[in-house]
XYZ file of C-alpha atoms in Angstrom:
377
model
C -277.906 -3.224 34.339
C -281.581 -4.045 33.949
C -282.817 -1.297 36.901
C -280.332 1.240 34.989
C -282.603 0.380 31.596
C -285.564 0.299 33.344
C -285.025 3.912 34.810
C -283.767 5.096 31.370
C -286.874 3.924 29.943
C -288.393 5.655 32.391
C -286.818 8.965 31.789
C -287.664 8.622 28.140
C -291.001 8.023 28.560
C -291.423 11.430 30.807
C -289.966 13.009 28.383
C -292.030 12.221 25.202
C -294.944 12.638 27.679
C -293.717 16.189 28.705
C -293.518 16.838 25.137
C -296.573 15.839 24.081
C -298.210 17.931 26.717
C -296.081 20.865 25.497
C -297.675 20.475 21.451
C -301.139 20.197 22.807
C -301.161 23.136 24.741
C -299.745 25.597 22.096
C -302.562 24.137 19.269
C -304.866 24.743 22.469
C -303.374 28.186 22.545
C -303.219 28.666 19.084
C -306.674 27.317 18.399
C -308.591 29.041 20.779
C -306.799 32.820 19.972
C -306.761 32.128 16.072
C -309.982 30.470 15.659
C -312.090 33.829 15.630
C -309.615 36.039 13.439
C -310.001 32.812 10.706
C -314.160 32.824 11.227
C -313.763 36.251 10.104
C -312.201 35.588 6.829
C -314.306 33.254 5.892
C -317.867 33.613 5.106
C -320.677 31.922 5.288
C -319.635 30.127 8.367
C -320.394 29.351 11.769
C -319.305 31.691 14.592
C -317.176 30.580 16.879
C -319.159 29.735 20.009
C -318.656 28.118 23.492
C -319.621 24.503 21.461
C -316.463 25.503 19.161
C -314.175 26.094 21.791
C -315.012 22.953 23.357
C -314.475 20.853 20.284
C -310.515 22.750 19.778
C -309.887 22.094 23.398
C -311.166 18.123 22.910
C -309.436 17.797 19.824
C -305.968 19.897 20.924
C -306.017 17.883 24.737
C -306.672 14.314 23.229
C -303.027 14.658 21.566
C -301.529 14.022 25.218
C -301.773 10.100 25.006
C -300.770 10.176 20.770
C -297.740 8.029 21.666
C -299.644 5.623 24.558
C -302.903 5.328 22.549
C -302.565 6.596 18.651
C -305.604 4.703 17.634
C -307.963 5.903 20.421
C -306.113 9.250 20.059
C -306.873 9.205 16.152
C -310.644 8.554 16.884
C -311.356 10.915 19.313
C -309.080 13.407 17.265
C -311.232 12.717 14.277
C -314.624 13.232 15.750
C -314.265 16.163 17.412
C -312.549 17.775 14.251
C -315.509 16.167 11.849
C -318.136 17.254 14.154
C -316.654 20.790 14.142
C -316.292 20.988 10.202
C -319.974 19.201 9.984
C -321.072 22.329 12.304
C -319.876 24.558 9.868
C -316.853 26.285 12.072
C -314.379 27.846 10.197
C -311.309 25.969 8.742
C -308.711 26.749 11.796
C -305.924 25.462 13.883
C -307.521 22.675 14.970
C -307.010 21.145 12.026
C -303.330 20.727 12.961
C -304.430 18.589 15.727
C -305.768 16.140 13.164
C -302.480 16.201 10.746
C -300.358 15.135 13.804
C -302.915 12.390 15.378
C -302.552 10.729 11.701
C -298.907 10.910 11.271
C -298.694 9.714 14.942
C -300.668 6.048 13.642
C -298.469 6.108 10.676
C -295.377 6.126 12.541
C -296.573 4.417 15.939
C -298.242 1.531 14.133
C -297.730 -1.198 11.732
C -298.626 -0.345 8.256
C -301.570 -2.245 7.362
C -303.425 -1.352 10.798
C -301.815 2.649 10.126
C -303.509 2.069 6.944
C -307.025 0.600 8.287
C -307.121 3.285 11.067
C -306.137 6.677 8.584
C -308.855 5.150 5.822
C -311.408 5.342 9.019
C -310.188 8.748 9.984
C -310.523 9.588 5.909
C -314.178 8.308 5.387
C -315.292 10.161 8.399
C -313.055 13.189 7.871
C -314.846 13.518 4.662
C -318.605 13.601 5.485
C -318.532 17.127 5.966
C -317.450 17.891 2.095
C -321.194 16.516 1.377
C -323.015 17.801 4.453
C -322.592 20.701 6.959
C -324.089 23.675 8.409
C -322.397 25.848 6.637
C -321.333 26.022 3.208
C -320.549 22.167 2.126
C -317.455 22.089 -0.217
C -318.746 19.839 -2.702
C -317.353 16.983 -4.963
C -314.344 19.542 -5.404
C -313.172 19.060 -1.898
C -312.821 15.499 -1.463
C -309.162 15.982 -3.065
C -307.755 18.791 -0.665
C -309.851 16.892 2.047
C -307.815 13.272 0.997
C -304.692 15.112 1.496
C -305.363 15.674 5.089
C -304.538 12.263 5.529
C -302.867 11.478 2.625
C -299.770 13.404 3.310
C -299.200 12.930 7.312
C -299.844 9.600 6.645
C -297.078 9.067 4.089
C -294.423 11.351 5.946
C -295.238 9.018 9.082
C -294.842 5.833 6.709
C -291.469 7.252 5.545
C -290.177 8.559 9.467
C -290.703 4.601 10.270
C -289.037 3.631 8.020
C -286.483 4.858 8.315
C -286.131 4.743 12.124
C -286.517 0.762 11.317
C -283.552 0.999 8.885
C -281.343 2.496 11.090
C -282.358 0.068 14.052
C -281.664 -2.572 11.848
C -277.996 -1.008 11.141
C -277.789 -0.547 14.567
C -278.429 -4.054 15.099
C -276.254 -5.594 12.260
C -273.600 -3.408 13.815
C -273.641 -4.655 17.353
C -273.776 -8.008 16.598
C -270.862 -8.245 14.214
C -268.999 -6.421 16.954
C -270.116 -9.417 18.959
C -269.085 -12.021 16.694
C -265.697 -9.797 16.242
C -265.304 -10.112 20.461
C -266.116 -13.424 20.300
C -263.382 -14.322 17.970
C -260.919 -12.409 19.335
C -261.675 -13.939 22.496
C -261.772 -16.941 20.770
C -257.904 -16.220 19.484
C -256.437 -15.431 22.993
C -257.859 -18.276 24.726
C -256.800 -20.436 22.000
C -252.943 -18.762 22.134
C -252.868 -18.909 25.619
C -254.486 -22.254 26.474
C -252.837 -24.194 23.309
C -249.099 -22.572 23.910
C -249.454 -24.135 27.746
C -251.116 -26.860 27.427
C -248.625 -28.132 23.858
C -245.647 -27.332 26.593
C -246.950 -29.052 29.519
C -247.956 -31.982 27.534
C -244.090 -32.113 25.954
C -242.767 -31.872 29.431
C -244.829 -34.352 30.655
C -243.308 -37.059 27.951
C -240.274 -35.814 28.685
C -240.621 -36.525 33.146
C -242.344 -40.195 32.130
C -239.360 -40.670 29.796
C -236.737 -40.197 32.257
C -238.352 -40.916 35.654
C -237.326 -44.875 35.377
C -233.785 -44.341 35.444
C -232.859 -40.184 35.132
C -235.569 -39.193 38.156
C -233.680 -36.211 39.066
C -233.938 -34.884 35.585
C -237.343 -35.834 35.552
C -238.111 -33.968 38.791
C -236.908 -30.823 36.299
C -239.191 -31.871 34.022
C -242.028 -31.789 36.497
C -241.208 -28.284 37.930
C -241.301 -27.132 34.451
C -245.089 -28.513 34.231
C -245.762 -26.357 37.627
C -244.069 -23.333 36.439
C -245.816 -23.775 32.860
C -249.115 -23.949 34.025
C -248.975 -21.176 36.469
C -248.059 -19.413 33.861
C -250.259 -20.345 31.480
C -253.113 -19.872 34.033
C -252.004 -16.266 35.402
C -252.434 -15.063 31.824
C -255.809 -16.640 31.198
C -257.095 -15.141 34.538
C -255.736 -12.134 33.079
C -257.649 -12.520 29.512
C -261.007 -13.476 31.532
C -261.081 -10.781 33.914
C -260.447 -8.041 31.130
C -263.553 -9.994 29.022
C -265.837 -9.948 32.297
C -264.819 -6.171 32.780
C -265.604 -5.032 29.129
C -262.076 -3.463 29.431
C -258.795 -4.103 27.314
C -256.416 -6.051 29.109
C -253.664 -4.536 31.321
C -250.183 -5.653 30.010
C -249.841 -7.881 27.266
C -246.829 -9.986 26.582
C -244.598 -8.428 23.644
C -241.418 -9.210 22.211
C -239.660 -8.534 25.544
C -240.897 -11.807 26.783
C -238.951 -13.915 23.690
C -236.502 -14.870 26.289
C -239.431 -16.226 28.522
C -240.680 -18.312 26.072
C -237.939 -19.667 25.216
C -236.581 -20.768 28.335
C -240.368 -22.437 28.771
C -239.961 -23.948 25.863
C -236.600 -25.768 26.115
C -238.002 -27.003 29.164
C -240.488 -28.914 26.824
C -237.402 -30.235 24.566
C -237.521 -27.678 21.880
C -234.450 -25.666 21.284
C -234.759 -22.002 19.947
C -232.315 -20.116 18.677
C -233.508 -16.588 18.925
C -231.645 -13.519 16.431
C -232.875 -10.347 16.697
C -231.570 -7.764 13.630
C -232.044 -3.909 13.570
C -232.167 -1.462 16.454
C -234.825 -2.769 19.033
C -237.332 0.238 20.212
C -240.882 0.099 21.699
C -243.256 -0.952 19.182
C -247.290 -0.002 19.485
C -249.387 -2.345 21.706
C -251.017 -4.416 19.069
C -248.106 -4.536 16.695
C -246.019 -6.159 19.807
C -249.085 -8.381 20.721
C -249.480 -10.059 17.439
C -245.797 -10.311 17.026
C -245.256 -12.267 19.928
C -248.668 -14.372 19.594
C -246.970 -14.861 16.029
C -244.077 -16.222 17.485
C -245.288 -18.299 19.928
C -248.269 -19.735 17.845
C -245.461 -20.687 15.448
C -243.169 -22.439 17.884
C -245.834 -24.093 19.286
C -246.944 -25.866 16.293
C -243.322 -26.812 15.725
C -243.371 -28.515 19.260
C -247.122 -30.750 18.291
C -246.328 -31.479 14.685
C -242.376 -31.407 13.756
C -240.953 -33.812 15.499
C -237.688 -32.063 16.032
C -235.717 -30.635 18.756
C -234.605 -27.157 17.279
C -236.418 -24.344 15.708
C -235.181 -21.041 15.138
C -237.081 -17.875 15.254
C -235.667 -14.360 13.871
C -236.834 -10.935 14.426
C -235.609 -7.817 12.059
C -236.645 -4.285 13.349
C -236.880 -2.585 9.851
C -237.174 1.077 9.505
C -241.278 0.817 8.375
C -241.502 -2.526 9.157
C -241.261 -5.359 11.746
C -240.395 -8.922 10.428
C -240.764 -12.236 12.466
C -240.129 -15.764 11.024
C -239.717 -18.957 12.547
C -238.223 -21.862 10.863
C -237.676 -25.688 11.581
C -236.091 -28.721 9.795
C -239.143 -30.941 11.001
C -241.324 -33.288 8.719
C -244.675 -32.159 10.189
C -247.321 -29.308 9.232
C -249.832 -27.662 10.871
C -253.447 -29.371 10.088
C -256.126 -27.079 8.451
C -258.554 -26.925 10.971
C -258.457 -24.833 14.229
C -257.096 -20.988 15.424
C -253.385 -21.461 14.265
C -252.639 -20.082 11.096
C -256.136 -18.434 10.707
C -255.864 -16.540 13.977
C -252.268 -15.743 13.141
C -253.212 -14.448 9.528
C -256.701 -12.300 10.962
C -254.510 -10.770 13.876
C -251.518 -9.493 11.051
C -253.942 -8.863 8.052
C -255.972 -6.587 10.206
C -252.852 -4.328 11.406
C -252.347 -3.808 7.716
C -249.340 -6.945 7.739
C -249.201 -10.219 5.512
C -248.283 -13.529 6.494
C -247.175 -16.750 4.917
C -246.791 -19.903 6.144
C -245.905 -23.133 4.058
C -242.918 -25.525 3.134
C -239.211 -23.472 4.070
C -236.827 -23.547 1.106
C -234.382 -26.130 2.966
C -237.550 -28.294 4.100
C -238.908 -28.196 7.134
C -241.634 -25.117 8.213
C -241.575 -21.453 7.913
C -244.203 -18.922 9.235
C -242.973 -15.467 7.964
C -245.113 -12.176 9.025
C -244.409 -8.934 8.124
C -246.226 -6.028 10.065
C -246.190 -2.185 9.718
C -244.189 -0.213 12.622
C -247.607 2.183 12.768
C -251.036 0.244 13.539
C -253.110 1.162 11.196
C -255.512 3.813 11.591
């Protein structure tokens, strides 16, 4: 990853480079055909001579390092364009080559040294309104001769600006898709991890329980634990290796596997009794996902907290709608803190579903979710 930035950079750097090169030698063109048509139109001044010349093809060639060296390229820029209005050469191209080497500092550099550097450029720039061969402009020109750097400067100020803006956005952007991969990640560790580990810890009791005087039963028990945390362990290999990869993951459990879980789970003591209502059909990826994660979220709280040995869980296939609810008769709730019921509620809200989870109208627990047939868009 680094050598594949490091040869990007690379690239981009030719580029600007090649570019540069390419601006210089049109103003070196243009300066060095158009000078002597605009000496023409102007009298009083200087002809163009081989001194002239020399200062265009200074001025135009020093814009090849603007982006490497904008200060050094400002000064040497500035010099060779005073020099040749202090000579008395006629106003020309070349005085392109100074509007670019100040917006250059203005959008290369921070403002306040921009600011030192185009003042410098300005004081200089403007010794030739007072004193040159030719015909000096006077008091009158210090305004038009300000706005040589006055305007570059300020259209350079306001290109970084908002370059810095948008890298800002950029920024913002790419880390709150960070945070949003963390969490997620976050979520199916937590579903994955806490489902197994609330199962195997429930079939543990269970093989300690019986192993005195039922060890046969309790040698079920401990197969469960095996088959559990294979389980449990395949699908968190499956989670990490999609995170390392930067991909989605392959297949994700759905609805389909209801009948999984709850075999795994009455191997942990809790009963479920599992109604589906409506005409089952495929559902989209991350309707099925948080469905299921619903589900099993659910089912595992009623196995840490309830303290019973039932729980029933029903799914209705409505026309627009899917509905899942689970349901138990035990005396415990889910705490406040942790994934649960905030993972839960993030992974239905943001398909466009609701959720509620609180006391069920017979006592007990009920975790109801209700989530669109179409993702949303």
């Amino acid at each position: 990853m680094t050598g594949m930035r490091l040869r990007e950079h690379s690239g981009g750097r030719r580029q600007e480079a090649a570019a540069d090169l390419a601006l210089a030698v049109v103003l070196l063109l243009l300066g060095l055909l158009a000078t002597g048509p605009a000496g023409r139109n102007q009298p009083g001044t200087t002809p163009v001579d081989a001194g002239c010349l020399a200062l265009v093809t200074v001025a135009t060639l020093a814009l090849t390092g603007r982006r490497l060296a904008p200060r050094a390229t400002l000064a040497v820029v500035t010099v060779a364009v005073s020099s040749y209005l202090v000579l008395g050469y006629p106003y020309g191209p070349v005085l392109l080559t100074f509007l670019v080497a100040v917006y250059t500092v203005a959008v290369r550099l921070p403002i306040r040294p921009a600011a030192v550097a185009a003042a410098a450029a300005l004081a200089v720039i403007l010794v030739h309104v007072f004193w040159s061969r030719g015909a000096s402009p006077g008091l009158p020109g210090v305004l038009p001769g300000s706005a040589w750097v006055v305007v570059p400067f300020a259209l350079g100020v306001a290109v970084r600006t908002n370059r810095e803006t948008v890298a800002r956005a950029r920024a913002e952007q790419a880390r709150r898709q960070a945070d949003e991969e963390r969490l997620r990640i976050a979520q199916e560790v937590h579903d994955v991890v806490g489902h197994g580990l609330a199962a195997i810890s429930m079939q543990a009791d269970i093989a300690l329980h019986l192993m005195p005087k039922r060890p046969e039963q309790a040698e079920a028990a401990l197969t469960a634990i095996s088959r559990t945390s294979r389980e449990a362990l395949d699908e968190l290999r499956v989670t990490l290796g999609a995170v390392r990869r930067g991909t989605e993951r392959g297949p994700v459990p759905g609805l389909a596997r209801l009948d999984a879980l709850r075999e795994r789970l009455a191997g942990a003591g809790l009963a479920v009794d599992l109604r589906v209502t409506g005409e089952p059909r495929p559902l989209p990826g991350a309707v099925d996902l948080a469905a299921y994660r619903v589900v099993q979220e659910a089912l595992t709280n009623v196995l840490r907290h309830a303290r019973v040995a039932a729980a029933r869980v029903r799914v209705d296939y409505g026309r627009e709608e899917l509905v899942v609810e689970v349901t138990d008769r035990g005396v415990g709730a889910p705490g406040a803190a942790g994934h649960g019921l905030a993972g839960m509620r993030e992974r239905v809200t943001a398909l466009g579903g609701s959720l509620t989870a609180g006391p069920g109208p017979d006592g007990g627990f009920r975790v109801s979710a209700r989530l669109p047939v179409e993702a949303r868009r």
